[in-house]
């Protein structure tokens, strides 16, 4: 390291940061992170800057239109662009529209959007509802006997057979009868439960032969059928073959003989057990008489010929049922539970946001849904239309014999400004009118446009850019299965455009043209009725799950 790279104390000097130019994306990401980390509202100057800008522009337009255009006409000056009557008409119409604009703009500015914290009390975070899944199965008590009643070795060794020697020992010992009887009773009970839980292979074969539908679904259904049947295997059991010990009642002796005959019987009785022939291995001879056909085949043929409903029987579909068409691309709606309290809870303010409310990043508060901007948009459009007409009509009102006096530079400037604001306010007026007719907010429309873009990309990646017909047919099938995205797929669709318009603007038509509150009041910003085509959580359901009257 060189001496010039060391400071006075001999330590290495820190490297200087090299300035570099940040790209647009990097700068946008930095500003986005700052906006997310910001807790308070924007500066007062930033929030009120638009109001001052609008006031300055319209003040200048008023000066140019009234002072530079209309007053010279009324005074009949040489620089006038029209007659006195024309100037008076322009002045009256302009002042009427200008007063309407001022009225609507003041209402839009001074009316608060409605803060949720003023009408909704603070609550604790709502707890998510726990979902329990019930799995049906065999009870634990029927699967295994209590462990304290048996030793570990008893579960793996066969029960001890009784003989005459055991009976002699029991006669000599007074307590022997009770011990042997209890041990035998417990052993038999354990075997009954184990055999009921897991049947052996012979029982499964018998179930598969007698119930063909059970065997087709594997050993699980066969096990359930075996547990329900609970019929012992045939086999010769007599009292002489297995003498019961003393001290057991006749009822217990009968139960032992019926339920555990293989345990009490000798080894010679095992060979005497016969099984019915396998149905899938027996090949009946056509020359044999019908009486020689085994009963198993008769039962199988009877079960196949008869249409007796089983536990897997499903109802027949209606005659007009049409199965849904398999599509190359499926519509996947948004799965966010927007109506649940867990989703609508705002931890910053500690409240559950009302329906259709959102958190404004400029005022740092949860605001309700109100629609006042359509007034300023409409009357701003009318005002600039008047300015444009007033500036263009006088230019052609002079005869050719009279020399043209020349246009004022400020009038030309206001013409360009009027055309610019005409385009801006015209698009704004059309957008707000469309939102009212759909009963949507700007944020809700943004979410729907994102879904449209996602579907458009999926169709383009599947069919290509030029396959317009295939994409159109796919959208039609989507509409058949789910409904239209802007109507049936709208969470707040009221059924018609007129109902949506009256919900915001009111039923009285005078409120449609004057900036007065809607009468009767429908939109209070707190209570809204969701579309019944959506689930209680806010999920868009397919058409087959809609209420019958809406399908």
XYZ file of C-alpha atoms in Angstrom:
551
model
C 0.000 0.000 0.000
C 1.338 3.390 -0.953
C 1.874 6.194 1.509
C -0.650 8.356 -0.285
C -3.355 5.809 0.526
C -2.781 6.134 4.294
C -4.049 8.834 6.621
C -2.072 10.585 9.341
C -2.481 7.685 11.758
C -1.291 5.145 9.217
C -4.721 3.619 8.572
C -6.106 2.982 5.123
C -8.228 5.781 3.770
C -11.849 4.897 2.950
C -12.652 4.593 -0.714
C -14.584 7.398 -2.270
C -18.020 6.515 -3.578
C -18.100 6.767 -7.335
C -21.205 8.650 -8.491
C -23.360 6.787 -10.964
C -26.602 7.380 -12.779
C -29.547 5.362 -11.492
C -31.902 3.860 -13.988
C -35.605 4.544 -14.204
C -36.591 1.146 -12.766
C -34.178 1.461 -9.857
C -35.420 4.944 -9.044
C -39.031 3.780 -9.257
C -38.311 0.872 -6.895
C -36.644 3.211 -4.394
C -39.627 5.549 -4.433
C -42.016 2.628 -4.030
C -40.168 1.362 -0.957
C -40.168 4.839 0.538
C -43.901 5.112 -0.058
C -44.507 1.790 1.699
C -42.376 2.752 4.680
C -44.072 6.138 5.008
C -46.486 6.255 7.947
C -47.848 9.808 7.760
C -49.765 11.653 5.042
C -48.246 13.712 2.271
C -47.169 17.282 2.770
C -49.931 19.887 2.796
C -48.445 21.641 -0.220
C -48.393 18.406 -2.209
C -52.011 17.616 -1.371
C -53.315 21.119 -2.230
C -51.126 21.793 -5.247
C -53.746 20.511 -7.709
C -56.377 22.851 -6.269
C -54.155 25.874 -6.816
C -53.273 24.732 -10.327
C -56.933 24.358 -11.334
C -57.822 27.728 -9.795
C -55.000 29.435 -11.695
C -55.886 27.872 -15.044
C -59.572 28.698 -14.808
C -58.877 32.184 -13.504
C -56.724 32.836 -16.546
C -59.366 31.353 -18.862
C -62.011 33.596 -17.289
C -59.858 36.655 -17.911
C -59.201 35.798 -21.543
C -62.784 34.831 -22.348
C -64.561 37.694 -20.589
C -62.076 40.581 -20.776
C -60.348 39.866 -24.089
C -63.275 38.388 -26.027
C -66.743 39.317 -24.735
C -66.231 42.882 -23.454
C -64.839 44.217 -26.785
C -67.967 42.828 -28.473
C -70.264 44.567 -26.012
C -68.362 47.875 -26.310
C -68.239 47.558 -30.091
C -64.502 48.190 -30.201
C -62.504 47.927 -33.386
C -60.716 44.794 -32.172
C -63.985 42.969 -31.549
C -64.654 39.572 -33.134
C -68.432 39.755 -33.201
C -71.533 41.817 -32.664
C -72.918 43.047 -29.355
C -75.705 40.470 -29.182
C -73.208 37.708 -29.834
C -70.983 38.945 -27.031
C -73.896 39.097 -24.593
C -74.966 35.545 -25.449
C -71.422 34.242 -24.987
C -71.141 36.070 -21.680
C -74.405 34.678 -20.249
C -73.733 31.075 -21.282
C -70.159 31.184 -20.070
C -71.084 32.597 -16.653
C -73.792 29.984 -16.179
C -71.378 27.136 -16.898
C -68.611 28.793 -14.915
C -70.821 29.141 -11.826
C -71.858 25.495 -12.170
C -68.220 24.498 -12.395
C -67.242 26.518 -9.327
C -70.141 25.034 -7.372
C -69.308 21.455 -8.285
C -65.585 21.909 -7.729
C -66.074 23.471 -4.290
C -68.359 20.576 -3.320
C -65.774 18.064 -4.513
C -62.926 19.791 -2.650
C -64.638 20.598 0.641
C -66.503 17.310 1.037
C -64.468 14.857 3.062
C -64.069 11.386 1.540
C -65.120 9.794 4.820
C -62.602 8.216 7.179
C -63.339 4.767 8.515
C -61.853 5.552 11.919
C -64.674 8.060 12.528
C -67.478 5.509 12.114
C -65.890 2.117 12.874
C -64.733 1.266 16.427
C -61.342 -0.222 17.078
C -61.237 -3.975 17.621
C -58.691 -6.681 18.225
C -57.409 -8.648 15.250
C -60.048 -11.244 14.310
C -58.972 -14.808 14.855
C -59.062 -17.208 11.969
C -61.721 -19.881 12.294
C -60.211 -23.307 12.872
C -61.355 -25.970 10.469
C -61.669 -29.514 11.775
C -61.651 -32.430 9.357
C -63.625 -35.457 10.519
C -62.162 -38.712 9.262
C -64.651 -41.574 9.541
C -63.165 -44.873 10.634
C -63.403 -47.696 13.103
C -63.479 -46.619 16.769
C -60.353 -47.202 18.734
C -62.189 -49.362 21.263
C -63.073 -51.854 18.542
C -59.572 -52.062 17.152
C -57.671 -53.087 20.237
C -58.448 -54.126 23.776
C -57.068 -52.144 26.710
C -53.343 -52.728 27.050
C -53.449 -53.214 30.805
C -55.603 -56.321 30.387
C -53.071 -58.284 28.334
C -49.383 -58.899 28.332
C -47.269 -58.043 25.324
C -46.651 -61.690 24.526
C -50.363 -62.528 24.448
C -50.791 -60.537 21.231
C -48.413 -62.768 19.285
C -48.870 -66.271 20.725
C -51.929 -68.488 20.258
C -54.181 -69.082 23.242
C -53.387 -72.027 25.434
C -55.617 -75.031 24.885
C -57.332 -76.627 27.833
C -56.925 -80.266 28.676
C -58.014 -82.630 31.382
C -54.848 -81.865 33.297
C -55.843 -78.211 33.538
C -59.216 -79.252 34.903
C -57.569 -81.462 37.534
C -55.323 -78.626 38.609
C -58.332 -76.357 38.775
C -60.104 -78.855 41.072
C -57.155 -78.910 43.452
C -56.910 -75.089 43.580
C -60.015 -73.208 44.687
C -58.890 -69.977 42.998
C -57.999 -71.704 39.743
C -61.508 -71.644 38.340
C -61.841 -67.876 38.504
C -58.379 -67.238 37.064
C -58.785 -69.630 34.112
C -62.277 -68.368 33.355
C -61.215 -64.720 33.349
C -58.145 -65.462 31.246
C -60.165 -67.374 28.700
C -62.845 -64.692 28.590
C -60.275 -61.932 28.019
C -58.448 -63.926 25.354
C -61.655 -64.610 23.463
C -62.701 -60.971 23.673
C -59.324 -59.864 22.324
C -59.555 -62.259 19.379
C -63.081 -61.109 18.565
C -61.960 -57.490 18.354
C -58.851 -58.249 16.336
C -60.786 -60.404 13.895
C -63.489 -57.728 13.563
C -60.884 -55.053 12.796
C -58.830 -57.008 10.220
C -60.559 -59.990 8.585
C -58.461 -62.836 7.285
C -57.953 -63.716 3.650
C -60.726 -66.316 3.623
C -63.306 -63.788 4.694
C -62.127 -61.308 2.050
C -62.464 -63.987 -0.625
C -65.950 -64.788 0.579
C -66.950 -61.106 0.493
C -65.492 -60.698 -2.991
C -67.471 -63.713 -4.198
C -70.813 -62.694 -2.701
C -70.509 -58.919 -3.322
C -68.892 -58.219 -6.658
C -69.046 -54.465 -6.223
C -67.110 -54.627 -2.984
C -64.268 -56.626 -4.477
C -63.899 -54.174 -7.318
C -62.908 -51.406 -4.934
C -60.112 -53.224 -3.195
C -59.617 -54.601 0.327
C -60.817 -51.425 2.077
C -64.445 -51.850 1.002
C -64.151 -55.589 1.513
C -63.012 -55.000 5.073
C -66.017 -52.807 5.796
C -68.341 -55.408 4.319
C -66.675 -58.152 6.344
C -67.101 -56.185 9.549
C -70.786 -55.668 8.769
C -71.451 -59.257 7.839
C -69.818 -60.750 10.972
C -70.647 -64.318 9.901
C -68.250 -67.038 11.108
C -66.653 -69.503 8.779
C -68.391 -72.889 8.562
C -66.727 -75.634 10.488
C -67.719 -78.565 12.749
C -67.547 -77.563 16.387
C -68.945 -79.791 19.069
C -68.731 -79.867 22.761
C -66.887 -83.182 22.634
C -64.139 -81.764 20.458
C -63.440 -78.900 22.840
C -64.589 -79.451 26.405
C -65.095 -76.178 28.211
C -63.425 -75.635 31.560
C -65.361 -75.600 34.721
C -66.786 -72.466 36.229
C -68.128 -71.006 32.926
C -71.807 -70.348 32.469
C -73.761 -71.934 29.571
C -74.126 -68.526 27.863
C -70.363 -67.978 27.862
C -69.820 -71.524 26.639
C -72.220 -70.906 23.716
C -70.477 -67.637 22.859
C -67.103 -69.350 22.894
C -68.366 -72.072 20.597
C -69.889 -69.634 18.069
C -67.339 -66.839 18.025
C -64.068 -68.719 18.590
C -64.739 -72.219 17.391
C -61.352 -72.457 15.724
C -59.651 -71.759 19.016
C -61.485 -74.384 21.010
C -61.522 -77.000 18.263
C -58.696 -79.451 17.745
C -56.229 -79.447 14.912
C -58.181 -82.128 13.063
C -61.166 -79.842 12.592
C -59.198 -77.441 10.405
C -59.107 -79.900 7.527
C -62.868 -80.325 7.661
C -63.574 -76.695 6.687
C -64.828 -76.326 3.107
C -64.968 -73.162 1.054
C -67.266 -72.305 -1.840
C -65.674 -72.392 -5.284
C -64.159 -69.222 -6.667
C -66.577 -67.414 -8.971
C -63.818 -66.202 -11.275
C -62.284 -69.705 -11.593
C -65.426 -71.771 -12.165
C -66.348 -72.265 -15.821
C -69.899 -73.560 -16.133
C -70.626 -76.095 -18.839
C -73.401 -75.022 -21.218
C -74.611 -78.642 -21.447
C -75.288 -78.824 -17.736
C -78.846 -78.282 -16.556
C -79.634 -74.993 -14.804
C -79.810 -76.757 -11.477
C -76.142 -77.742 -11.755
C -74.942 -74.137 -11.976
C -73.309 -73.168 -8.677
C -75.243 -70.772 -6.490
C -72.391 -68.287 -6.733
C -72.881 -67.822 -10.465
C -76.614 -67.503 -9.992
C -76.149 -64.744 -7.445
C -73.638 -63.013 -9.683
C -75.942 -63.151 -12.685
C -78.866 -61.922 -10.651
C -76.851 -58.976 -9.344
C -75.748 -58.067 -12.861
C -79.211 -58.358 -14.379
C -81.010 -56.444 -11.665
C -80.491 -52.693 -11.411
C -80.705 -52.552 -7.652
C -79.136 -49.326 -6.361
C -76.100 -49.636 -4.155
C -74.365 -47.180 -1.878
C -72.460 -45.926 -4.955
C -75.636 -45.243 -6.924
C -75.786 -41.736 -8.433
C -78.855 -39.942 -9.693
C -79.348 -39.863 -13.422
C -78.535 -36.466 -15.004
C -81.412 -34.520 -16.567
C -82.176 -34.849 -20.252
C -80.910 -31.363 -21.077
C -77.630 -31.860 -19.209
C -74.599 -30.882 -21.231
C -71.177 -31.724 -19.776
C -68.737 -28.815 -19.643
C -66.409 -28.575 -22.576
C -62.758 -29.262 -21.909
C -60.763 -26.146 -22.669
C -57.097 -25.703 -23.381
C -57.017 -22.751 -20.975
C -59.232 -22.543 -17.904
C -60.385 -19.364 -16.219
C -58.836 -18.995 -12.772
C -60.582 -16.254 -10.772
C -58.967 -14.429 -7.929
C -59.079 -16.471 -4.721
C -58.585 -13.676 -2.173
C -61.223 -13.762 0.623
C -62.040 -10.067 0.307
C -65.217 -10.255 2.429
C -63.715 -11.889 5.499
C -62.806 -9.853 8.550
C -59.287 -11.278 8.579
C -58.667 -9.876 5.103
C -60.279 -6.484 5.807
C -58.507 -5.863 9.116
C -56.128 -2.893 9.090
C -53.417 -3.312 11.751
C -52.262 0.311 11.428
C -55.561 1.742 12.653
C -56.826 -1.368 14.466
C -60.191 -1.509 12.684
C -61.998 -3.828 10.311
C -62.324 -1.923 7.067
C -65.893 -1.639 5.750
C -66.759 -3.083 2.393
C -65.139 -1.383 -0.617
C -62.944 0.871 1.504
C -59.217 1.162 0.964
C -56.192 2.750 2.517
C -55.170 5.977 0.812
C -51.410 6.384 0.645
C -51.641 10.172 0.294
C -53.719 10.833 3.419
C -52.455 7.715 5.294
C -55.937 6.653 6.389
C -58.663 4.185 5.470
C -61.214 6.079 3.375
C -64.741 5.052 2.469
C -66.140 4.938 -1.041
C -67.746 8.163 -2.190
C -68.241 9.487 -5.691
C -67.964 13.241 -6.047
C -65.437 13.533 -8.840
C -68.013 12.977 -11.578
C -69.453 16.440 -10.913
C -66.212 18.297 -11.499
C -65.432 16.091 -14.495
C -68.801 16.748 -16.136
C -68.861 20.494 -15.650
C -65.218 20.860 -16.533
C -66.044 19.155 -19.801
C -68.950 21.557 -20.391
C -66.791 24.551 -19.591
C -64.017 23.683 -21.993
C -66.507 22.795 -24.694
C -67.925 26.304 -24.308
C -64.455 27.805 -24.468
C -63.629 25.866 -27.606
C -66.888 26.795 -29.343
C -66.653 30.423 -28.266
C -63.126 30.735 -29.607
C -63.764 29.057 -32.941
C -67.210 30.361 -33.949
C -66.364 34.104 -34.003
C -63.474 33.511 -36.398
C -65.863 32.769 -39.259
C -68.513 35.371 -38.454
C -67.031 38.256 -40.439
C -67.816 38.940 -44.092
C -65.048 38.837 -46.637
C -65.415 42.553 -47.450
C -64.286 43.513 -43.951
C -60.614 42.971 -43.186
C -59.861 40.442 -40.475
C -58.700 42.337 -37.365
C -56.292 39.643 -36.294
C -56.400 37.220 -33.395
C -55.072 37.945 -29.956
C -52.107 35.853 -28.846
C -53.727 35.088 -25.505
C -56.829 33.861 -27.298
C -54.712 31.454 -29.316
C -53.077 30.245 -26.107
C -56.430 29.645 -24.467
C -57.553 27.714 -27.562
C -54.639 25.286 -27.219
C -55.198 25.030 -23.479
C -58.903 24.390 -23.979
C -58.243 21.601 -26.464
C -55.727 19.982 -24.098
C -58.088 20.022 -21.132
C -60.960 18.930 -23.347
C -59.162 15.664 -24.089
C -58.226 15.176 -20.444
C -61.618 15.952 -18.931
C -63.435 14.065 -21.696
C -61.585 10.839 -20.914
C -62.073 11.432 -17.193
C -65.807 11.976 -17.644
C -66.146 8.798 -19.730
C -64.168 6.768 -17.180
C -66.275 7.930 -14.220
C -69.510 7.324 -16.099
C -68.406 3.789 -16.923
C -67.463 3.143 -13.294
C -70.864 4.328 -12.070
C -72.713 2.161 -14.590
C -70.687 -0.864 -13.450
C -70.858 0.067 -9.759
C -67.100 -0.135 -9.406
C -64.308 1.950 -7.957
C -61.003 2.745 -9.589
C -59.176 0.161 -7.469
C -61.755 -2.514 -8.265
C -61.446 -1.776 -11.969
C -57.664 -2.061 -11.740
C -58.027 -5.540 -10.221
C -60.420 -6.579 -12.995
C -58.099 -5.217 -15.682
C -55.251 -7.245 -14.221
C -57.368 -10.381 -14.517
C -58.145 -9.503 -18.153
C -54.460 -9.040 -18.894
C -53.630 -12.343 -17.234
C -56.258 -14.151 -19.300
C -55.095 -12.407 -22.473
C -51.522 -13.537 -21.881
C -52.645 -17.108 -21.182
C -54.670 -17.237 -24.403
C -51.856 -15.728 -26.440
C -49.270 -18.159 -25.064
C -51.585 -21.115 -25.818
C -53.121 -20.233 -29.194
C -50.723 -17.616 -30.505
C -51.261 -14.015 -31.471
C -53.274 -14.569 -34.673
C -55.672 -17.258 -33.388
C -58.474 -14.781 -32.723
C -61.268 -17.239 -33.411
C -59.983 -19.826 -30.935
C -59.501 -17.174 -28.281
C -62.996 -15.802 -28.900
C -64.541 -19.269 -28.576
C -62.612 -19.870 -25.360
C -63.917 -16.633 -23.885
C -67.460 -17.647 -24.805
C -67.041 -20.940 -22.992
C -65.678 -19.060 -19.990
C -68.757 -16.858 -19.996
C -70.987 -19.951 -20.122
C -69.232 -21.532 -17.154
C -68.556 -18.434 -15.035
C -70.420 -15.462 -16.469
C -69.173 -12.197 -17.897
C -66.230 -10.606 -16.181
C -67.664 -7.096 -15.925
C -71.159 -8.108 -14.782
C -71.644 -11.540 -13.226
C -67.985 -11.486 -12.233
C -68.378 -8.119 -10.495
C -68.696 -8.502 -6.734
C -70.937 -5.418 -6.436
C -73.106 -5.792 -9.531
C -76.733 -4.968 -8.659
C -78.339 -6.605 -11.683
C -78.638 -3.698 -14.139
C -76.875 -0.502 -15.107
C -79.808 1.639 -14.053
C -79.742 0.146 -10.552
C -76.026 0.886 -10.345
C -76.563 4.463 -11.538
C -79.385 5.134 -9.080
C -77.372 3.683 -6.211
C -74.736 6.406 -6.704
C -76.622 9.326 -8.256
C -80.026 8.771 -6.639
C -83.451 8.258 -8.190
C -84.326 11.946 -8.481
C -83.126 13.230 -11.834
C -82.407 16.717 -10.544
C -79.422 15.303 -8.684
C -78.025 14.026 -11.962
C -77.428 17.586 -13.214
C -76.824 19.585 -10.038
C -74.069 18.951 -7.456
C -76.500 18.154 -4.652
C -76.628 15.016 -2.482
C -78.402 12.060 -4.020
C -81.999 11.468 -2.925
C -82.800 8.950 -1.600
C -79.407 8.149 -0.151
C -78.220 4.673 -1.129
C -74.451 4.961 -0.956
C -73.496 5.609 2.677
C -70.043 4.075 2.339
C -70.676 1.414 5.004
C -73.297 -1.100 3.889
C -73.274 -2.840 0.525
C -74.953 -5.969 -0.762
C -72.517 -8.392 -2.427
C -73.346 -10.224 -5.617
C -75.086 -13.547 -4.751
C -72.936 -15.245 -7.384
C -70.021 -14.954 -4.977
C -69.390 -17.042 -1.878
C -69.642 -15.559 1.640
C -65.843 -15.212 1.593
C -65.858 -13.285 -1.694
C -64.858 -16.040 -4.137
C -66.365 -16.027 -7.614
C -68.319 -19.265 -8.000
C -69.032 -21.080 -11.300
C -72.495 -20.918 -12.828
C -73.503 -24.371 -11.572
C -73.097 -23.160 -7.966
C -75.187 -20.000 -8.390
C -78.664 -19.707 -6.928
C -81.166 -21.464 -9.231
C -82.966 -18.241 -10.148
C -79.708 -16.665 -11.433
C -78.399 -19.501 -13.567
